[in-house]
Short mmCIF file of C-alpha atoms in Angstrom, two decimals:
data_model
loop_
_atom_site.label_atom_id
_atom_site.label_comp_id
_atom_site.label_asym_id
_atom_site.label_seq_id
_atom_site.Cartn_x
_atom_site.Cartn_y
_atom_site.Cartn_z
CA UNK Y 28 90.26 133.85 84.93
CA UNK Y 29 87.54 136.50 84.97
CA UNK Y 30 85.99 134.45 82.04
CA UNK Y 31 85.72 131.32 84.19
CA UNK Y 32 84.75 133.17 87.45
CA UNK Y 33 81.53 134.54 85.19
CA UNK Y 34 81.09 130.74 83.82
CA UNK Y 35 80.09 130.16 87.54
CA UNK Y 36 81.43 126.48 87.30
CA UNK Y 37 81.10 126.42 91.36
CA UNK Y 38 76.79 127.34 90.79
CA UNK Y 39 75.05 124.61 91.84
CA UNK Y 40 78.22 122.43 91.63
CA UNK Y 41 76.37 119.24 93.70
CA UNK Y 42 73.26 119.44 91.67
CA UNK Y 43 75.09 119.35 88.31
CA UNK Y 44 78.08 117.22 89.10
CA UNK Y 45 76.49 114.77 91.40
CA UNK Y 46 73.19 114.60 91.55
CA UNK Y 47 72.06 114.02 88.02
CA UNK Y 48 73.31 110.58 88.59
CA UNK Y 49 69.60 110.08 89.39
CA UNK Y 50 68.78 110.79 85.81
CA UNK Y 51 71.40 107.46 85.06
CA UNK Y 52 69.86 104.27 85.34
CA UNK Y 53 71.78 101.43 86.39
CA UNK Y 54 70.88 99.17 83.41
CA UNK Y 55 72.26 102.00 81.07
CA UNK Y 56 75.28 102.24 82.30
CA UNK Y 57 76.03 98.77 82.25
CA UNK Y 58 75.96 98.71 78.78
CA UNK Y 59 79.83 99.80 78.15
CA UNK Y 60 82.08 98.68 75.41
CA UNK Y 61 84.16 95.15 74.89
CA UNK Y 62 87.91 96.82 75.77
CA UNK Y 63 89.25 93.66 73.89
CA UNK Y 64 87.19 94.56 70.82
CA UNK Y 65 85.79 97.84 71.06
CA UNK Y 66 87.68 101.26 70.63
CA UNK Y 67 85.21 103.80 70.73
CA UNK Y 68 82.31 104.44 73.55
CA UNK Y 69 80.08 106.08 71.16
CA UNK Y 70 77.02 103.88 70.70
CA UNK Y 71 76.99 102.87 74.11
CA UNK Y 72 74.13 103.66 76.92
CA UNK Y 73 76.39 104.32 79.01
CA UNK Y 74 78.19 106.74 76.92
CA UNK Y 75 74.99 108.29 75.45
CA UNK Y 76 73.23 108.95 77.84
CA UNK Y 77 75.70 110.29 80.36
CA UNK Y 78 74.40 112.96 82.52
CA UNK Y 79 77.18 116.19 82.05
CA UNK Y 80 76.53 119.19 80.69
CA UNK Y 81 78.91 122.35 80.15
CA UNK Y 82 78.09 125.24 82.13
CA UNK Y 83 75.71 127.49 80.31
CA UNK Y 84 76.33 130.09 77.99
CA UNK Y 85 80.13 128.93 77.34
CA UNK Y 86 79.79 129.12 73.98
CA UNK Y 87 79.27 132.84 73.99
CA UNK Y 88 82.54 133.12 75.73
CA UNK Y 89 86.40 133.22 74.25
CA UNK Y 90 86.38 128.93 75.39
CA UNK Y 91 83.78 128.62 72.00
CA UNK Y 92 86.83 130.34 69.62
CA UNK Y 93 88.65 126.49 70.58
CA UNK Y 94 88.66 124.27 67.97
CA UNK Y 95 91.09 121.55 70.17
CA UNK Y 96 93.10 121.15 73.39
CA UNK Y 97 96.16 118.93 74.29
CA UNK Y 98 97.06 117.09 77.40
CA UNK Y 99 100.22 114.94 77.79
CA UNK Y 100 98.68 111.55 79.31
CA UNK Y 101 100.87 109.06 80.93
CA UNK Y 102 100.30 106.19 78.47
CA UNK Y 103 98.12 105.68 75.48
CA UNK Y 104 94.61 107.26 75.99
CA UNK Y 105 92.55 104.12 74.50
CA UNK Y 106 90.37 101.51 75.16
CA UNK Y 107 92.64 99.24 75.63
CA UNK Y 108 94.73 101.00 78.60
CA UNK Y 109 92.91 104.19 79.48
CA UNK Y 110 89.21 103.39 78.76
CA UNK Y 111 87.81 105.98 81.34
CA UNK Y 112 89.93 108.51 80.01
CA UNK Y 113 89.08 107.70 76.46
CA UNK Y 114 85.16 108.08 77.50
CA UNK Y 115 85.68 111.45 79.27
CA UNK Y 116 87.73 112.78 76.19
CA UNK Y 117 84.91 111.13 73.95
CA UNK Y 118 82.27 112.87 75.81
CA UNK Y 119 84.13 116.44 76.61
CA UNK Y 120 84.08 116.51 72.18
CA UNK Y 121 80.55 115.00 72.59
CA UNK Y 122 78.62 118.07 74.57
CA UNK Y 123 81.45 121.09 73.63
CA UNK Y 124 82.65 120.10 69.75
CA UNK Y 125 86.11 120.30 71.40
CA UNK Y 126 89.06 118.03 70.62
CA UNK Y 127 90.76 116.35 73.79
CA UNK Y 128 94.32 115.68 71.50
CA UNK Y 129 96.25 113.29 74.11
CA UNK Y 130 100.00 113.69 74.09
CA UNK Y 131 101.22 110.23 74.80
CA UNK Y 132 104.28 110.32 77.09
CA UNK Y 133 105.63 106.97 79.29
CA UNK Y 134 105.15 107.20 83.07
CA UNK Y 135 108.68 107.00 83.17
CA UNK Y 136 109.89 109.84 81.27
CA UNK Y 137 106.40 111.76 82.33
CA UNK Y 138 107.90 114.25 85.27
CA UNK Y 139 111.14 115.24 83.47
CA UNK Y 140 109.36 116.06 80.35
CA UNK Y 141 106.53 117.50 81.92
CA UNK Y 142 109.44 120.21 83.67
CA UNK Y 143 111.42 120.90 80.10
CA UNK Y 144 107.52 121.25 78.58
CA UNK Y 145 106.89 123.60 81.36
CA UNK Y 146 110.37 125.30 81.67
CA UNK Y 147 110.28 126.29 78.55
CA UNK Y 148 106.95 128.71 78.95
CA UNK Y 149 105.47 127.22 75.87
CA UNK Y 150 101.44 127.63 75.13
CA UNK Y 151 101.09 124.12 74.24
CA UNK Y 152 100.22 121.26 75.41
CA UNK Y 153 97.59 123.07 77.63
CA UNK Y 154 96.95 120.20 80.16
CA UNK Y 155 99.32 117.97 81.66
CA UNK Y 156 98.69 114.73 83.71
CA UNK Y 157 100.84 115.69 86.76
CA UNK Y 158 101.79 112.47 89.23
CA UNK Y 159 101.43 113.87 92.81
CA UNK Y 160 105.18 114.10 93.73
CA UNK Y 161 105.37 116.66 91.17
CA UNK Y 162 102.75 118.91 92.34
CA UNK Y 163 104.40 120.87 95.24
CA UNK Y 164 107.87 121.19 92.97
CA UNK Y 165 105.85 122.74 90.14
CA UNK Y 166 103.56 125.22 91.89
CA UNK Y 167 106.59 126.18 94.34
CA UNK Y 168 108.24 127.20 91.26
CA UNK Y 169 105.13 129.04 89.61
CA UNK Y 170 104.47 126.68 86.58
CA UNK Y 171 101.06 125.83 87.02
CA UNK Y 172 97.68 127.98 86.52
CA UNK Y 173 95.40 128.35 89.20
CA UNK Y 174 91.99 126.62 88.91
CA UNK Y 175 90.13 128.04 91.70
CA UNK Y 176 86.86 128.63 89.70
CA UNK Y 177 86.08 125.02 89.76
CA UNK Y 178 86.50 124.99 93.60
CA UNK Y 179 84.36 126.34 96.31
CA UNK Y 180 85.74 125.81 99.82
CA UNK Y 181 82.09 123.21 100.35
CA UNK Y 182 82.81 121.55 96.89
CA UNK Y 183 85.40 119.38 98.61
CA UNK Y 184 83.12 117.92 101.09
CA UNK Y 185 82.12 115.09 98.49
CA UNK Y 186 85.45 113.75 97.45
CA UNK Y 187 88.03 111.77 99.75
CA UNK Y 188 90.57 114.11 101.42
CA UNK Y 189 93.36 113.26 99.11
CA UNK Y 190 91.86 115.85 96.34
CA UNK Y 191 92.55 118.85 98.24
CA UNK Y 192 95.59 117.74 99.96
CA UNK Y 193 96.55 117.30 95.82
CA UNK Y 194 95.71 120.26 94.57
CA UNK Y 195 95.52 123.30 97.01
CA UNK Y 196 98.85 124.93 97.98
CA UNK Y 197 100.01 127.84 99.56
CA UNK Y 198 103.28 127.53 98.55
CA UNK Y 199 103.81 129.31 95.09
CA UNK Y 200 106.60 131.89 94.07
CA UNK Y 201 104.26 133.55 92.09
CA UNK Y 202 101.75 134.47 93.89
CA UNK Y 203 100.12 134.58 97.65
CA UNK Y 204 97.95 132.67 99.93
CA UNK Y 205 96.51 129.19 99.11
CA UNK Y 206 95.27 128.36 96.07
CA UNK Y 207 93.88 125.48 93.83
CA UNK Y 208 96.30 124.00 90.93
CA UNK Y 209 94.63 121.23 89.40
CA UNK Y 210 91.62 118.55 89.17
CA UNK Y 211 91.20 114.81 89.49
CA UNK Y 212 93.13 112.18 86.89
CA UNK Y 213 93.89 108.94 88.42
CA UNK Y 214 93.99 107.76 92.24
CA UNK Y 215 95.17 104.70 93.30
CA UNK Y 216 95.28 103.69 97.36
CA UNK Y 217 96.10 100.83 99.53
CA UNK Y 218 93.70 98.55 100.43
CA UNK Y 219 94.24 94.73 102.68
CA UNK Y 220 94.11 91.35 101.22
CA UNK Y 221 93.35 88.68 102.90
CA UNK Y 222 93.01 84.85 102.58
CA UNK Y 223 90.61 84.01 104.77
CA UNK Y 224 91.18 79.73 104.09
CA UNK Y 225 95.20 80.58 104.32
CA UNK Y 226 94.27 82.34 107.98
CA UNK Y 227 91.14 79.74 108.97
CA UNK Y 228 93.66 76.46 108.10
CA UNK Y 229 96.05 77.99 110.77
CA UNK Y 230 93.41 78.12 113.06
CA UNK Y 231 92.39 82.26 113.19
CA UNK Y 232 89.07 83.21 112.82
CA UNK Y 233 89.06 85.68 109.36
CA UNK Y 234 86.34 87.75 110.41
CA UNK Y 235 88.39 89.33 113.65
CA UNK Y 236 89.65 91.04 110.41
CA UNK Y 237 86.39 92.78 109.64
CA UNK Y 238 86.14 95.95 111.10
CA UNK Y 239 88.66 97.36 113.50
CA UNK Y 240 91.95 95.04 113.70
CA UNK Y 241 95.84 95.72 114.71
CA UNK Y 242 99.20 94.97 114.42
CA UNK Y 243 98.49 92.32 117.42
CA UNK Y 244 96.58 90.60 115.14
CA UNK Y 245 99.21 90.76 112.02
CA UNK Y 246 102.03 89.42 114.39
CA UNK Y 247 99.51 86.93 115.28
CA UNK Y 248 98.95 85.86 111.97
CA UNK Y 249 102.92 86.12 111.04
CA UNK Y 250 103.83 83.43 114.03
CA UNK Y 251 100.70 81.56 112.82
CA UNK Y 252 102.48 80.49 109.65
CA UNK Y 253 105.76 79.72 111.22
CA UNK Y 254 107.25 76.35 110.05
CA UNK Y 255 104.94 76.35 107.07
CA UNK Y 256 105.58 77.42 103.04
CA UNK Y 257 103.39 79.78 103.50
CA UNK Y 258 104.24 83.50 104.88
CA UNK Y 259 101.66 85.28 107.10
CA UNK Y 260 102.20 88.95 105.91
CA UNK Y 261 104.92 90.76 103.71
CA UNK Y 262 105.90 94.54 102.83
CA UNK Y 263 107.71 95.37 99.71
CA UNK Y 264 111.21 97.42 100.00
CA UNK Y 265 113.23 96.62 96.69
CA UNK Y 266 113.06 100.18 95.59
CA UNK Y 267 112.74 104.08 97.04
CA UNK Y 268 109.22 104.13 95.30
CA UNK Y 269 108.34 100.75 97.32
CA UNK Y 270 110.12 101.01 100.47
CA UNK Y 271 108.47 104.17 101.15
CA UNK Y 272 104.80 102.92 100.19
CA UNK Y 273 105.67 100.44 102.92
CA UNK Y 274 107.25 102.82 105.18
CA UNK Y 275 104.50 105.85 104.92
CA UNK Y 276 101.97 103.11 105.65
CA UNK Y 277 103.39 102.02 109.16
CA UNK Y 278 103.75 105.44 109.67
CA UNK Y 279 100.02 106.53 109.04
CA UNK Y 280 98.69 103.48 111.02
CA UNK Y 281 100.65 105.22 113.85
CA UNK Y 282 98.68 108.21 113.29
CA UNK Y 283 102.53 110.12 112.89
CA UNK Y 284 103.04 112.11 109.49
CA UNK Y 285 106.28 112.52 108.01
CA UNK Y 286 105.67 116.33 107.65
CA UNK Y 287 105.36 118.35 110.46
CA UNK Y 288 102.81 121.08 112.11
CA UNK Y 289 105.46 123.90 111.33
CA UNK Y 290 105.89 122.30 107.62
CA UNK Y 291 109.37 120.77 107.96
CA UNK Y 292 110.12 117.20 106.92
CA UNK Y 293 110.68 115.00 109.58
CA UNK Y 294 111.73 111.55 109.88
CA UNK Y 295 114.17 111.52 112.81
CA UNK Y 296 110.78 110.34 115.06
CA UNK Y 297 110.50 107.64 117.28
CA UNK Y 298 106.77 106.85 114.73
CA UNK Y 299 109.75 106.49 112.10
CA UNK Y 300 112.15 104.25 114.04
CA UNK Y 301 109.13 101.91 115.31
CA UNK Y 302 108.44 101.77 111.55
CA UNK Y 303 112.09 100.47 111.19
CA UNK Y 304 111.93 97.93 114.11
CA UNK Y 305 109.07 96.10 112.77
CA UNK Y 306 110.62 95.73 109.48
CA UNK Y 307 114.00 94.54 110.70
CA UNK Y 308 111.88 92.72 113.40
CA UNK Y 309 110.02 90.97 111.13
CA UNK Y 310 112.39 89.69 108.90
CA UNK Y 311 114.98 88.34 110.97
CA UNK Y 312 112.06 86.62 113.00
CA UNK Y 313 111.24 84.80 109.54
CA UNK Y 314 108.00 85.76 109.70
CA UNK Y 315 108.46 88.07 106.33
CA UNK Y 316 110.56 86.27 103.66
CA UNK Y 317 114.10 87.95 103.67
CA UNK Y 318 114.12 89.06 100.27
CA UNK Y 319 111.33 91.60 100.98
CA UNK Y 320 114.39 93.88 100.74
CA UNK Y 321 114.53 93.75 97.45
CA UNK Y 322 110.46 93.29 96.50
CA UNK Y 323 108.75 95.80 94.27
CA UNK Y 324 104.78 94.94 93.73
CA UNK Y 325 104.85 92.58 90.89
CA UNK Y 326 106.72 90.13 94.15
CA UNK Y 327 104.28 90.51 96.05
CA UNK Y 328 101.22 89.65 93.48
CA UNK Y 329 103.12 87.01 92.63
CA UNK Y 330 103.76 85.71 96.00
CA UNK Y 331 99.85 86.02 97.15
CA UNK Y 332 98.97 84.16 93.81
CA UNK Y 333 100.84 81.62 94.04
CA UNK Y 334 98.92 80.49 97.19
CA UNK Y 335 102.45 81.63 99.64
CA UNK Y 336 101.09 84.91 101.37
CA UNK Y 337 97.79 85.20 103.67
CA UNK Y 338 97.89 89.17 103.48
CA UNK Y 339 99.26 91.96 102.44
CA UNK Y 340 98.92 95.74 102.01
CA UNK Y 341 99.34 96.78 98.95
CA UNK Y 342 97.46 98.95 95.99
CA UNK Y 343 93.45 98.30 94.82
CA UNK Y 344 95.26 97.04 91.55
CA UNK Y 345 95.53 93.84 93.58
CA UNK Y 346 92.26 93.71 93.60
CA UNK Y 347 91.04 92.11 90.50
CA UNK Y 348 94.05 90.03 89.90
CA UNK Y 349 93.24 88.09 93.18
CA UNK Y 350 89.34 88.12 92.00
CA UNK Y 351 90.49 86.33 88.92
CA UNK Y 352 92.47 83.68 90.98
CA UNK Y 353 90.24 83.50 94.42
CA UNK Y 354 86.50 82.70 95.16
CA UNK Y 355 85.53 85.80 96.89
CA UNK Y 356 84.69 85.78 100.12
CA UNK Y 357 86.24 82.09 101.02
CA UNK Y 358 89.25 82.42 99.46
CA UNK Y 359 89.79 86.27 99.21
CA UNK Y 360 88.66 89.06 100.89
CA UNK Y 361 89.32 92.92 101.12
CA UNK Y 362 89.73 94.34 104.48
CA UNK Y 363 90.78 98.19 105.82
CA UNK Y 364 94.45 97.93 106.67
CA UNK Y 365 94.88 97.70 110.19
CA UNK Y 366 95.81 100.23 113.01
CA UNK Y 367 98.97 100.43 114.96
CA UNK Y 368 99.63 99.01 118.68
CA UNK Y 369 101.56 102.48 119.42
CA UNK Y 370 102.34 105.85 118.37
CA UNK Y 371 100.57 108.97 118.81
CA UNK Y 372 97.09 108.15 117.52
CA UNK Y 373 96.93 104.81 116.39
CA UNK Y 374 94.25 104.30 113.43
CA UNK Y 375 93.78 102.01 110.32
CA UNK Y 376 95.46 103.80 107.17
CA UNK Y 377 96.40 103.05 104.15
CA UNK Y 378 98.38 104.98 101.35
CA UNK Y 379 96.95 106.90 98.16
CA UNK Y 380 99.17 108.11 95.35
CA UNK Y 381 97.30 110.86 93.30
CA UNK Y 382 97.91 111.93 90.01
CA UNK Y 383 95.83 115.57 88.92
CA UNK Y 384 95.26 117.22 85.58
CA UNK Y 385 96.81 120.49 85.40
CA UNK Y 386 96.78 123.99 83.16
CA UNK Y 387 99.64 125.46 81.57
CA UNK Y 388 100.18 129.16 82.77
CA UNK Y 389 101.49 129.66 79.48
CA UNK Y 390 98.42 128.79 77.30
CA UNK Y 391 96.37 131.18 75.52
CA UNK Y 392 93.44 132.15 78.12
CA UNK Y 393 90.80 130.52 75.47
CA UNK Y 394 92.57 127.45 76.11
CA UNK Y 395 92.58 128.49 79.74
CA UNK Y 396 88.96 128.29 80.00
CA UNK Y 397 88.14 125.39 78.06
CA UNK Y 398 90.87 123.48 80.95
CA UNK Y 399 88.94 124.66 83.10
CA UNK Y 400 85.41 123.19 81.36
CA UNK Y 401 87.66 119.82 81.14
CA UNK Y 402 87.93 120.18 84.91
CA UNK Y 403 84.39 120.64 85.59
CA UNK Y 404 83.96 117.29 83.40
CA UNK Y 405 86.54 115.15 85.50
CA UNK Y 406 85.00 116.30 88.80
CA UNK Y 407 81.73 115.06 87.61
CA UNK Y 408 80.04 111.92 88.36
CA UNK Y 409 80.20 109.82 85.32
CA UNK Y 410 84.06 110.99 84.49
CA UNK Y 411 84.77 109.41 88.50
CA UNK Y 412 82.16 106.35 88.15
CA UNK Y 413 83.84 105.07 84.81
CA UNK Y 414 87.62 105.41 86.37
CA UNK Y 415 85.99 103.24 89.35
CA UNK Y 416 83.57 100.77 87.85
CA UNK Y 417 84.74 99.89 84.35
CA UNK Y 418 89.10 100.62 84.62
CA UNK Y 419 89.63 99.43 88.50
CA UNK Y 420 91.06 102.91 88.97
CA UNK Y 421 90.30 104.54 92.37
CA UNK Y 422 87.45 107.14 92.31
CA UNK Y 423 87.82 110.94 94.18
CA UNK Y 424 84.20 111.27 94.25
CA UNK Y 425 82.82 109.31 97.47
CA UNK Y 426 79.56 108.84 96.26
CA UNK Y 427 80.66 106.55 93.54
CA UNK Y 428 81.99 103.96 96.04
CA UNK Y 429 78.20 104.21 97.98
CA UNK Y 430 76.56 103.57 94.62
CA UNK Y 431 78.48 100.85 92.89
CA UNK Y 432 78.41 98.83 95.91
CA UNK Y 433 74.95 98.89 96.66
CA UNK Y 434 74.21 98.02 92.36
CA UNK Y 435 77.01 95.21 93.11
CA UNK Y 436 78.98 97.01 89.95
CA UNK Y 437 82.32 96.43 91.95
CA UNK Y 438 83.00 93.34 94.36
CA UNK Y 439 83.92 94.80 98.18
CA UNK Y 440 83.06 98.41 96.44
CA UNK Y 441 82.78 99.40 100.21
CA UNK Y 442 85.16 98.53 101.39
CA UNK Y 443 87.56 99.56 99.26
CA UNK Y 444 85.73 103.05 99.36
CA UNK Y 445 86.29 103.06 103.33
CA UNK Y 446 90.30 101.96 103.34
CA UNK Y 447 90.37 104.80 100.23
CA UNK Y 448 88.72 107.25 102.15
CA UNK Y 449 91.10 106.38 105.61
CA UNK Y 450 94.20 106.73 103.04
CA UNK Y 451 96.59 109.52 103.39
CA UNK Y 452 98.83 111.15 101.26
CA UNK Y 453 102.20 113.51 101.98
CA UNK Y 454 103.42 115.81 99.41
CA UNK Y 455 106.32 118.06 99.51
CA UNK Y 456 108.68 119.79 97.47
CA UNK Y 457 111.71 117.43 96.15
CA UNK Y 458 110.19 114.47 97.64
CA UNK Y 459 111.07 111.84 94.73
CA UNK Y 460 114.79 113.14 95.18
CA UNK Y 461 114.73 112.56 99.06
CA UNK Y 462 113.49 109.08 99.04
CA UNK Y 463 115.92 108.10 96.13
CA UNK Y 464 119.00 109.16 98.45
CA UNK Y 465 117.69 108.45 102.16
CA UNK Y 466 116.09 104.72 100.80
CA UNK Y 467 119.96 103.46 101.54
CA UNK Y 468 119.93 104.14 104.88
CA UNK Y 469 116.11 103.04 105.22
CA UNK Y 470 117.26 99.70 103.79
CA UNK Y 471 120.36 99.51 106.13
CA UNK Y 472 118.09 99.32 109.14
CA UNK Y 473 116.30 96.89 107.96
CA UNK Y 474 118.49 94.67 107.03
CA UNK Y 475 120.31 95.36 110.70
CA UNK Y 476 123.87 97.12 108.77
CA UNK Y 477 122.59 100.43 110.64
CA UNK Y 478 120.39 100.88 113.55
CA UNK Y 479 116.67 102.74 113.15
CA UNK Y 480 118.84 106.19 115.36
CA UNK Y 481 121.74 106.44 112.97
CA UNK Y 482 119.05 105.66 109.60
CA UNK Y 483 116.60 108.22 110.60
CA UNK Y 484 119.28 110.50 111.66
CA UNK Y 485 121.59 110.41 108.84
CA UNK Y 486 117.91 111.04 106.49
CA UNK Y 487 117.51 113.99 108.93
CA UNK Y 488 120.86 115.24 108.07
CA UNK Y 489 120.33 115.05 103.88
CA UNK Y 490 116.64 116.11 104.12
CA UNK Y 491 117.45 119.42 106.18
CA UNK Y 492 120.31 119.98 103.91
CA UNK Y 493 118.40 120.10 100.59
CA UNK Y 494 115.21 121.73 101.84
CA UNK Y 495 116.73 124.30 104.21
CA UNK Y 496 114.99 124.23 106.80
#
């Protein structure tokens, strides 16, 4: 990495990252391509005259031997469903003459392949599109390359907290102290929707959901709705992946964590049971319907949609579904998720699940480096404003939320910037394995087969079992 430390990719980082998004005018960048039509961004103002520029003097380094790089992408990198991508692979081959070669693998297959791939200490691909569950597993076990030159300890100051809390780790077999393993792909995060003529018709003012709100004013709402065909508020537990988005999301608004100070995993809390009371709670009270047991997201979209749910959690995805269905601001409006009535620091939170870019260990260093370049282009300003303003991804870079809502490029840009920026995110090794076996007990409680002592405890039981602690 002595190659990349000399680059200086951390010189000036704000200045050429950030701040030449004063050299991009608004009306340029809203010329972008037709993603029904289109499959290319060259041609387009927004494309050409994108402000990013390699550090100087790469080319006189080992990165200009590189003719092409591969990354394994969950999905098809194209216009169609990974536009932003396509533009910052587009423009990487634009300013370098370097191939971005995408590696097409299904989200579901993505984190076993992406540990044979690894496991077997092969050079190529040289980037892989790691979902955040995966992170701790793979840099506990020493299969990921460090990427500290793109990272001084200020450079973190202008994205949302979930970046470093992605990538930096202290935690690798293969070498010590804390150190950086990766660099933004795609964030997503939990924002609430609200329909503030649902709410208004039962006789609740919508704005006491503008700005600070609680749980007494969800309950509120829930009871509002009773005897109607309408539900005041549902939660999705049909799966470990769902009940746990749910569950983590009580939990933040609690201001608990499921990991502790000392770095164990802890769920036998009373933050957890409380979590567990509500939900039971909840849904024998009617105020939920009683199949949110077995809801994934596409239930609750549907149910909010179809005119039968006044508000709901759930990810910014929602977001421009409702938009296409709702007259904003009457009929739908994002709010910040509220705060709990208890726990140890009650606050509003919401959920993010991250998904970084990271280097093969195994790669010839000339590939190395030009990861590393790649890096420097996804931290950058246009890479993050295209994955906000023209895909409906979330962005890392906090400026971008600032900027496209005051240029009214995204409708509630703000606030969906603000519940993205309250969002929290746990990581830990063998996480997707502990949810899939400790989601039975989860779902017993709620459904009132266990209570929220002997659900938590028996999770207790497994989770200090498999991570030893």
């Amino acid at each position: 990495m002595s190659a990349a430390m000399e680059l200086g990719l951390t010189d000036n980082w704000r200045a050429r990252r950030i701040d030449v998004r004063e050299d991009w005018s608004m009306d340029a960048r809203r010329d972008v391509p037709d993603r029904s039509d289109d499959t290319s961004w060259e041609g387009f103002e927004s494309f050409e005259t994108a402000p990013w520029e390699p550090p100087e003097g790469w080319e006189d380094t080992i990165a200009g031997e590189v003719d092409s790089i591969q990354v394994v992408n969950h999905g098809a990198a194209n216009m169609e469903f990974d536009p932003a991508t396509l533009a910052t692979h587009e423009l990487f081959e634009k300013k370098t003459g370097i191939e971005i070669e995408a590696v097409e693998i299904g989200v579901d297959q993505a984190n076993l392949k992406e540990q044979q791939f690894l496991g077997s200490q092969k050079s190529q691909p040289q980037m892989f599109n790691v979902d955040g569950t995966l992170m701790p597993l793979l840099v506990q076990q020493g299969l990921l390359e460090v990427t500290d030159p793109l990272y001084s300890e200020d450079v973190f100051s202008a994205y949302v907290e979930t970046l470093p809390q992605t990538v930096r780790w202290g935690i690798d077999s293969s070498r010590e102290g804390t150190h950086t393993y990766g660099y933004p792909n795609i964030l997503e995060g939990t924002v609430g929707n609200l329909r503030p003529d649902l709410v208004e018709s039962q006789g609740i003012d919508p704005s006491r959901f503008e700005g600070e709100w609680t749980w007494d004013l969800l309950e509120e709402t829930m009871q509002a709705f009773e005897g109607t065909d309408v539900f005041g508020h549902a939660y999705y537990a049909g799966t470990p992946t769902y009940l746990f988005i749910s569950y983590r999301q009580h939990l933040y608004q609690q201001g608990a964590n499921m990991v502790a100070d000392d770095g164990t995993v802890r769920v036998d809390t009373e933050p957890s049971r409380r979590v567990l009371r509500k939900f039971r709670e909840w849904r024998d009270k009617g105020w939920v319907p009683s199949d949110v047991i077995t809801y994934t997201e596409g239930d609750l979209i549907d149910l909010f949609l179809s005119g039968k749910l006044a508000y709901a959690n759930a990810f910014s995805d929602f977001v421009p579904r409702s938009l296409n269905e709702y007259e904003a601001g009457s009929e739908y409006q994002v709010v910040v998720p509220p705060a709990a009535t208890a726990g140890p620091d009650p606050q509003q939170a919401g959920v993010t699940a991250p998904n970084a870019t990271a280097v093969n260990p195994f790669a010839d260093p000339a590939e190395k480096l030009v990861a590393l370049m790649y890096g420097d282009l996804r931290l950058s300003y246009p890479s993050q404003w295209w994955e906000f303003t023209y895909e409906g991804n979330m962005t890392y870079l906090k400026q971008v939320y600032d900027d496209s809502s005051e240029a009214d490029f995204v409708q509630f840009g703000d606030i969906i910037g603000d519940s993205i920026e309250r969002g929290k995110i746990e990581l830990f090794p063998q996480m997707q394995s502990i949810f899939q076996r400790i989601a039975d007990p989860f779902q017993k409680a709620i459904t009132g087969d266990l209570s929220p002592e002997e659900a938590t405890t028996q999770a207790q039981t497994f989770i200090d079992s498999v991570l030893s602690q």
